[in-house]
Structure formats: C-alpha cells, structure tokens
C-alpha cells in the first residue's frame, strides 16, 4: 500500500499546491517511491507495539527531508519548505493509519 500511497500523495500535492512543483510526473513518482522504500525500512526496524507515535514522527521527518532535498536532484523541480512540510504531514497522516493497522493485525512481529 505504501508503494502506491506515497507517490500518489506527492503527485496530488504537486497538482494542488504551488509550493511543490515537479517538472514531470515521473519525478513525483520517483520521490514517492524513495519515501515509500525508506519508510518501509524504518517500519521494519522500529515499528512495534508502543512505538506508534515515534514511527509516525520519524516518517514525518524522513518524508520532509526526502521531499525537500529532491529538488536538488531532479532538474526543474521546485519545493519550498512549506510545500515539503505539507506533503510530509499528509504522508505521515496516511502512514499513521497504516501503522495502526499493522500493529492491530500483529504484522509487526519479528521472526
């Protein structure tokens, strides 16, 4: 779900907000995939019962950093601090509900 949600959220933010502007759709998708992969790795290492808010906050910070820094690697993109913050907040909200589901279903147990 994360692989679909993160690129979609970033693409929608690109369409709606003036503070985030990718030159092409693939740039938003690539940024979203990077956010999804790094977010998944943080879930694997950190997410368990009792760490819901810590992991959600980590997703917020990581998403902000990745989205903001993406403008320096993707030609023609422009992202303000406000744009990165809004996008990261929306990603963190979606991730929060995913974390609740994963914890509730016991899918965070390590073998």
mmCIF file with all atom_site columns, C-alpha atoms in Angstrom:
data_model
loop_
_atom_site.group_PDB
_atom_site.id
_atom_site.type_symbol
_atom_site.label_atom_id
_atom_site.label_alt_id
_atom_site.label_comp_id
_atom_site.label_asym_id
_atom_site.label_entity_id
_atom_site.label_seq_id
_atom_site.pdbx_PDB_ins_code
_atom_site.Cartn_x
_atom_site.Cartn_y
_atom_site.Cartn_z
_atom_site.occupancy
_atom_site.B_iso_or_equiv
_atom_site.pdbx_formal_charge
_atom_site.auth_seq_id
_atom_site.auth_comp_id
_atom_site.auth_asym_id
_atom_site.auth_atom_id
_atom_site.pdbx_PDB_model_num
ATOM 1   C CA . UNK A 1 1   ? 0.000  0.000   0.000   1.00 0.00 ? 1   UNK A CA 1
ATOM 2   C CA . UNK A 1 2   ? 2.847  2.361   0.842   1.00 0.00 ? 2   UNK A CA 1
ATOM 3   C CA . UNK A 1 3   ? 4.278  1.979   -2.680  1.00 0.00 ? 3   UNK A CA 1
ATOM 4   C CA . UNK A 1 4   ? 1.021  3.356   -4.090  1.00 0.00 ? 4   UNK A CA 1
ATOM 5   C CA . UNK A 1 5   ? 0.118  5.858   -1.372  1.00 0.00 ? 5   UNK A CA 1
ATOM 6   C CA . UNK A 1 6   ? 3.361  7.831   -1.167  1.00 0.00 ? 6   UNK A CA 1
ATOM 7   C CA . UNK A 1 7   ? 3.754  8.572   -4.892  1.00 0.00 ? 7   UNK A CA 1
ATOM 8   C CA . UNK A 1 8   ? 0.026  9.349   -5.139  1.00 0.00 ? 8   UNK A CA 1
ATOM 9   C CA . UNK A 1 9   ? 0.120  11.791  -2.214  1.00 0.00 ? 9   UNK A CA 1
ATOM 10  C CA . UNK A 1 10  ? 3.179  13.543  -3.621  1.00 0.00 ? 10  UNK A CA 1
ATOM 11  C CA . UNK A 1 11  ? 1.610  13.728  -7.090  1.00 0.00 ? 11  UNK A CA 1
ATOM 12  C CA . UNK A 1 12  ? -1.634 15.166  -5.687  1.00 0.00 ? 12  UNK A CA 1
ATOM 13  C CA . UNK A 1 13  ? 0.310  17.739  -3.660  1.00 0.00 ? 13  UNK A CA 1
ATOM 14  C CA . UNK A 1 14  ? 2.212  18.650  -6.818  1.00 0.00 ? 14  UNK A CA 1
ATOM 15  C CA . UNK A 1 15  ? -1.097 19.253  -8.604  1.00 0.00 ? 15  UNK A CA 1
ATOM 16  C CA . UNK A 1 16  ? -2.809 21.173  -5.786  1.00 0.00 ? 16  UNK A CA 1
ATOM 17  C CA . UNK A 1 17  ? -0.143 23.288  -4.065  1.00 0.00 ? 17  UNK A CA 1
ATOM 18  C CA . UNK A 1 18  ? 2.039  25.970  -5.627  1.00 0.00 ? 18  UNK A CA 1
ATOM 19  C CA . UNK A 1 19  ? 4.765  25.274  -3.053  1.00 0.00 ? 19  UNK A CA 1
ATOM 20  C CA . UNK A 1 20  ? 5.644  21.912  -4.592  1.00 0.00 ? 20  UNK A CA 1
ATOM 21  C CA . UNK A 1 21  ? 6.369  21.682  -8.285  1.00 0.00 ? 21  UNK A CA 1
ATOM 22  C CA . UNK A 1 22  ? 7.913  18.756  -10.107 1.00 0.00 ? 22  UNK A CA 1
ATOM 23  C CA . UNK A 1 23  ? 8.772  19.264  -13.779 1.00 0.00 ? 23  UNK A CA 1
ATOM 24  C CA . UNK A 1 24  ? 7.351  15.860  -14.702 1.00 0.00 ? 24  UNK A CA 1
ATOM 25  C CA . UNK A 1 25  ? 5.047  13.212  -13.248 1.00 0.00 ? 25  UNK A CA 1
ATOM 26  C CA . UNK A 1 26  ? 7.878  10.684  -13.064 1.00 0.00 ? 26  UNK A CA 1
ATOM 27  C CA . UNK A 1 27  ? 9.760  12.985  -10.663 1.00 0.00 ? 27  UNK A CA 1
ATOM 28  C CA . UNK A 1 28  ? 6.880  12.928  -8.176  1.00 0.00 ? 28  UNK A CA 1
ATOM 29  C CA . UNK A 1 29  ? 6.585  9.150   -8.586  1.00 0.00 ? 29  UNK A CA 1
ATOM 30  C CA . UNK A 1 30  ? 10.322 8.579   -8.055  1.00 0.00 ? 30  UNK A CA 1
ATOM 31  C CA . UNK A 1 31  ? 10.294 10.787  -4.964  1.00 0.00 ? 31  UNK A CA 1
ATOM 32  C CA . UNK A 1 32  ? 7.259  8.894   -3.656  1.00 0.00 ? 32  UNK A CA 1
ATOM 33  C CA . UNK A 1 33  ? 8.950  5.547   -4.229  1.00 0.00 ? 33  UNK A CA 1
ATOM 34  C CA . UNK A 1 34  ? 12.043 6.721   -2.340  1.00 0.00 ? 34  UNK A CA 1
ATOM 35  C CA . UNK A 1 35  ? 9.825  7.864   0.551   1.00 0.00 ? 35  UNK A CA 1
ATOM 36  C CA . UNK A 1 36  ? 7.993  4.511   0.478   1.00 0.00 ? 36  UNK A CA 1
ATOM 37  C CA . UNK A 1 37  ? 11.175 2.412   0.473   1.00 0.00 ? 37  UNK A CA 1
ATOM 38  C CA . UNK A 1 38  ? 12.857 4.352   3.273   1.00 0.00 ? 38  UNK A CA 1
ATOM 39  C CA . UNK A 1 39  ? 9.582  4.441   5.229   1.00 0.00 ? 39  UNK A CA 1
ATOM 40  C CA . UNK A 1 40  ? 9.236  0.684   4.870   1.00 0.00 ? 40  UNK A CA 1
ATOM 41  C CA . UNK A 1 41  ? 12.783 0.182   6.142   1.00 0.00 ? 41  UNK A CA 1
ATOM 42  C CA . UNK A 1 42  ? 12.029 2.346   9.185   1.00 0.00 ? 42  UNK A CA 1
ATOM 43  C CA . UNK A 1 43  ? 8.901  0.272   9.856   1.00 0.00 ? 43  UNK A CA 1
ATOM 44  C CA . UNK A 1 44  ? 10.853 -2.971  9.655   1.00 0.00 ? 44  UNK A CA 1
ATOM 45  C CA . UNK A 1 45  ? 13.415 -1.745  12.171  1.00 0.00 ? 45  UNK A CA 1
ATOM 46  C CA . UNK A 1 46  ? 11.284 0.386   14.512  1.00 0.00 ? 46  UNK A CA 1
ATOM 47  C CA . UNK A 1 47  ? 7.557  -0.353  14.325  1.00 0.00 ? 47  UNK A CA 1
ATOM 48  C CA . UNK A 1 48  ? 6.141  -2.464  17.122  1.00 0.00 ? 48  UNK A CA 1
ATOM 49  C CA . UNK A 1 49  ? 3.544  -2.071  19.814  1.00 0.00 ? 49  UNK A CA 1
ATOM 50  C CA . UNK A 1 50  ? 4.363  1.037   21.834  1.00 0.00 ? 50  UNK A CA 1
ATOM 51  C CA . UNK A 1 51  ? 6.252  2.867   19.066  1.00 0.00 ? 51  UNK A CA 1
ATOM 52  C CA . UNK A 1 52  ? 3.316  4.125   17.006  1.00 0.00 ? 52  UNK A CA 1
ATOM 53  C CA . UNK A 1 53  ? 3.939  7.837   17.553  1.00 0.00 ? 53  UNK A CA 1
ATOM 54  C CA . UNK A 1 54  ? 7.717  7.535   17.363  1.00 0.00 ? 54  UNK A CA 1
ATOM 55  C CA . UNK A 1 55  ? 7.469  5.814   13.996  1.00 0.00 ? 55  UNK A CA 1
ATOM 56  C CA . UNK A 1 56  ? 4.871  8.283   12.718  1.00 0.00 ? 56  UNK A CA 1
ATOM 57  C CA . UNK A 1 57  ? 7.102  11.202  13.732  1.00 0.00 ? 57  UNK A CA 1
ATOM 58  C CA . UNK A 1 58  ? 10.081 9.511   12.071  1.00 0.00 ? 58  UNK A CA 1
ATOM 59  C CA . UNK A 1 59  ? 8.012  9.161   8.877   1.00 0.00 ? 59  UNK A CA 1
ATOM 60  C CA . UNK A 1 60  ? 7.130  12.854  9.064   1.00 0.00 ? 60  UNK A CA 1
ATOM 61  C CA . UNK A 1 61  ? 10.768 13.921  9.395   1.00 0.00 ? 61  UNK A CA 1
ATOM 62  C CA . UNK A 1 62  ? 12.081 11.483  6.774   1.00 0.00 ? 62  UNK A CA 1
ATOM 63  C CA . UNK A 1 63  ? 9.349  12.453  4.305   1.00 0.00 ? 63  UNK A CA 1
ATOM 64  C CA . UNK A 1 64  ? 10.070 16.143  4.812   1.00 0.00 ? 64  UNK A CA 1
ATOM 65  C CA . UNK A 1 65  ? 13.800 15.682  4.242   1.00 0.00 ? 65  UNK A CA 1
ATOM 66  C CA . UNK A 1 66  ? 13.368 13.487  1.165   1.00 0.00 ? 66  UNK A CA 1
ATOM 67  C CA . UNK A 1 67  ? 10.739 15.704  -0.470  1.00 0.00 ? 67  UNK A CA 1
ATOM 68  C CA . UNK A 1 68  ? 12.649 18.914  0.229   1.00 0.00 ? 68  UNK A CA 1
ATOM 69  C CA . UNK A 1 69  ? 16.011 17.544  -0.923  1.00 0.00 ? 69  UNK A CA 1
ATOM 70  C CA . UNK A 1 70  ? 14.504 16.011  -4.063  1.00 0.00 ? 70  UNK A CA 1
ATOM 71  C CA . UNK A 1 71  ? 14.519 19.448  -5.700  1.00 0.00 ? 71  UNK A CA 1
ATOM 72  C CA . UNK A 1 72  ? 18.315 19.391  -5.713  1.00 0.00 ? 72  UNK A CA 1
ATOM 73  C CA . UNK A 1 73  ? 18.446 16.088  -7.602  1.00 0.00 ? 73  UNK A CA 1
ATOM 74  C CA . UNK A 1 74  ? 15.518 16.418  -10.004 1.00 0.00 ? 74  UNK A CA 1
ATOM 75  C CA . UNK A 1 75  ? 16.028 19.014  -12.715 1.00 0.00 ? 75  UNK A CA 1
ATOM 76  C CA . UNK A 1 76  ? 13.286 21.620  -12.992 1.00 0.00 ? 76  UNK A CA 1
ATOM 77  C CA . UNK A 1 77  ? 11.637 20.840  -9.666  1.00 0.00 ? 77  UNK A CA 1
ATOM 78  C CA . UNK A 1 78  ? 10.961 23.490  -7.040  1.00 0.00 ? 78  UNK A CA 1
ATOM 79  C CA . UNK A 1 79  ? 9.841  22.753  -3.486  1.00 0.00 ? 79  UNK A CA 1
ATOM 80  C CA . UNK A 1 80  ? 9.539  25.269  -0.674  1.00 0.00 ? 80  UNK A CA 1
ATOM 81  C CA . UNK A 1 81  ? 9.893  24.384  2.984   1.00 0.00 ? 81  UNK A CA 1
ATOM 82  C CA . UNK A 1 82  ? 6.140  24.893  3.386   1.00 0.00 ? 82  UNK A CA 1
ATOM 83  C CA . UNK A 1 83  ? 5.404  22.614  0.424   1.00 0.00 ? 83  UNK A CA 1
ATOM 84  C CA . UNK A 1 84  ? 7.666  19.902  1.806   1.00 0.00 ? 84  UNK A CA 1
ATOM 85  C CA . UNK A 1 85  ? 6.077  20.270  5.251   1.00 0.00 ? 85  UNK A CA 1
ATOM 86  C CA . UNK A 1 86  ? 2.503  19.997  3.945   1.00 0.00 ? 86  UNK A CA 1
ATOM 87  C CA . UNK A 1 87  ? 3.380  16.979  1.816   1.00 0.00 ? 87  UNK A CA 1
ATOM 88  C CA . UNK A 1 88  ? 5.234  15.295  4.685   1.00 0.00 ? 88  UNK A CA 1
ATOM 89  C CA . UNK A 1 89  ? 2.298  15.922  7.013   1.00 0.00 ? 89  UNK A CA 1
ATOM 90  C CA . UNK A 1 90  ? -0.150 14.292  4.593   1.00 0.00 ? 90  UNK A CA 1
ATOM 91  C CA . UNK A 1 91  ? 2.173  11.304  4.152   1.00 0.00 ? 91  UNK A CA 1
ATOM 92  C CA . UNK A 1 92  ? 2.561  10.995  7.936   1.00 0.00 ? 92  UNK A CA 1
ATOM 93  C CA . UNK A 1 93  ? -1.229 11.011  8.418   1.00 0.00 ? 93  UNK A CA 1
ATOM 94  C CA . UNK A 1 94  ? -1.623 8.189   5.899   1.00 0.00 ? 94  UNK A CA 1
ATOM 95  C CA . UNK A 1 95  ? 1.288  6.308   7.470   1.00 0.00 ? 95  UNK A CA 1
ATOM 96  C CA . UNK A 1 96  ? -0.205 6.713   10.942  1.00 0.00 ? 96  UNK A CA 1
ATOM 97  C CA . UNK A 1 97  ? -3.325 4.808   9.921   1.00 0.00 ? 97  UNK A CA 1
ATOM 98  C CA . UNK A 1 98  ? -1.229 2.162   8.204   1.00 0.00 ? 98  UNK A CA 1
ATOM 99  C CA . UNK A 1 99  ? 0.852  1.770   11.377  1.00 0.00 ? 99  UNK A CA 1
ATOM 100 C CA . UNK A 1 100 ? -2.301 1.342   13.457  1.00 0.00 ? 100 UNK A CA 1
ATOM 101 C CA . UNK A 1 101 ? -3.470 -1.390  11.080  1.00 0.00 ? 101 UNK A CA 1
ATOM 102 C CA . UNK A 1 102 ? -0.103 -3.170  11.103  1.00 0.00 ? 102 UNK A CA 1
ATOM 103 C CA . UNK A 1 103 ? 0.131  -3.117  14.899  1.00 0.00 ? 103 UNK A CA 1
ATOM 104 C CA . UNK A 1 104 ? -3.504 -4.164  15.387  1.00 0.00 ? 104 UNK A CA 1
ATOM 105 C CA . UNK A 1 105 ? -3.142 -7.091  12.963  1.00 0.00 ? 105 UNK A CA 1
ATOM 106 C CA . UNK A 1 106 ? 0.122  -8.206  14.548  1.00 0.00 ? 106 UNK A CA 1
ATOM 107 C CA . UNK A 1 107 ? 2.063  -7.734  11.329  1.00 0.00 ? 107 UNK A CA 1
ATOM 108 C CA . UNK A 1 108 ? 4.971  -6.056  13.110  1.00 0.00 ? 108 UNK A CA 1
ATOM 109 C CA . UNK A 1 109 ? 6.218  -9.140  14.913  1.00 0.00 ? 109 UNK A CA 1
ATOM 110 C CA . UNK A 1 110 ? 9.761  -10.053 14.053  1.00 0.00 ? 110 UNK A CA 1
ATOM 111 C CA . UNK A 1 111 ? 10.526 -13.724 13.384  1.00 0.00 ? 111 UNK A CA 1
#
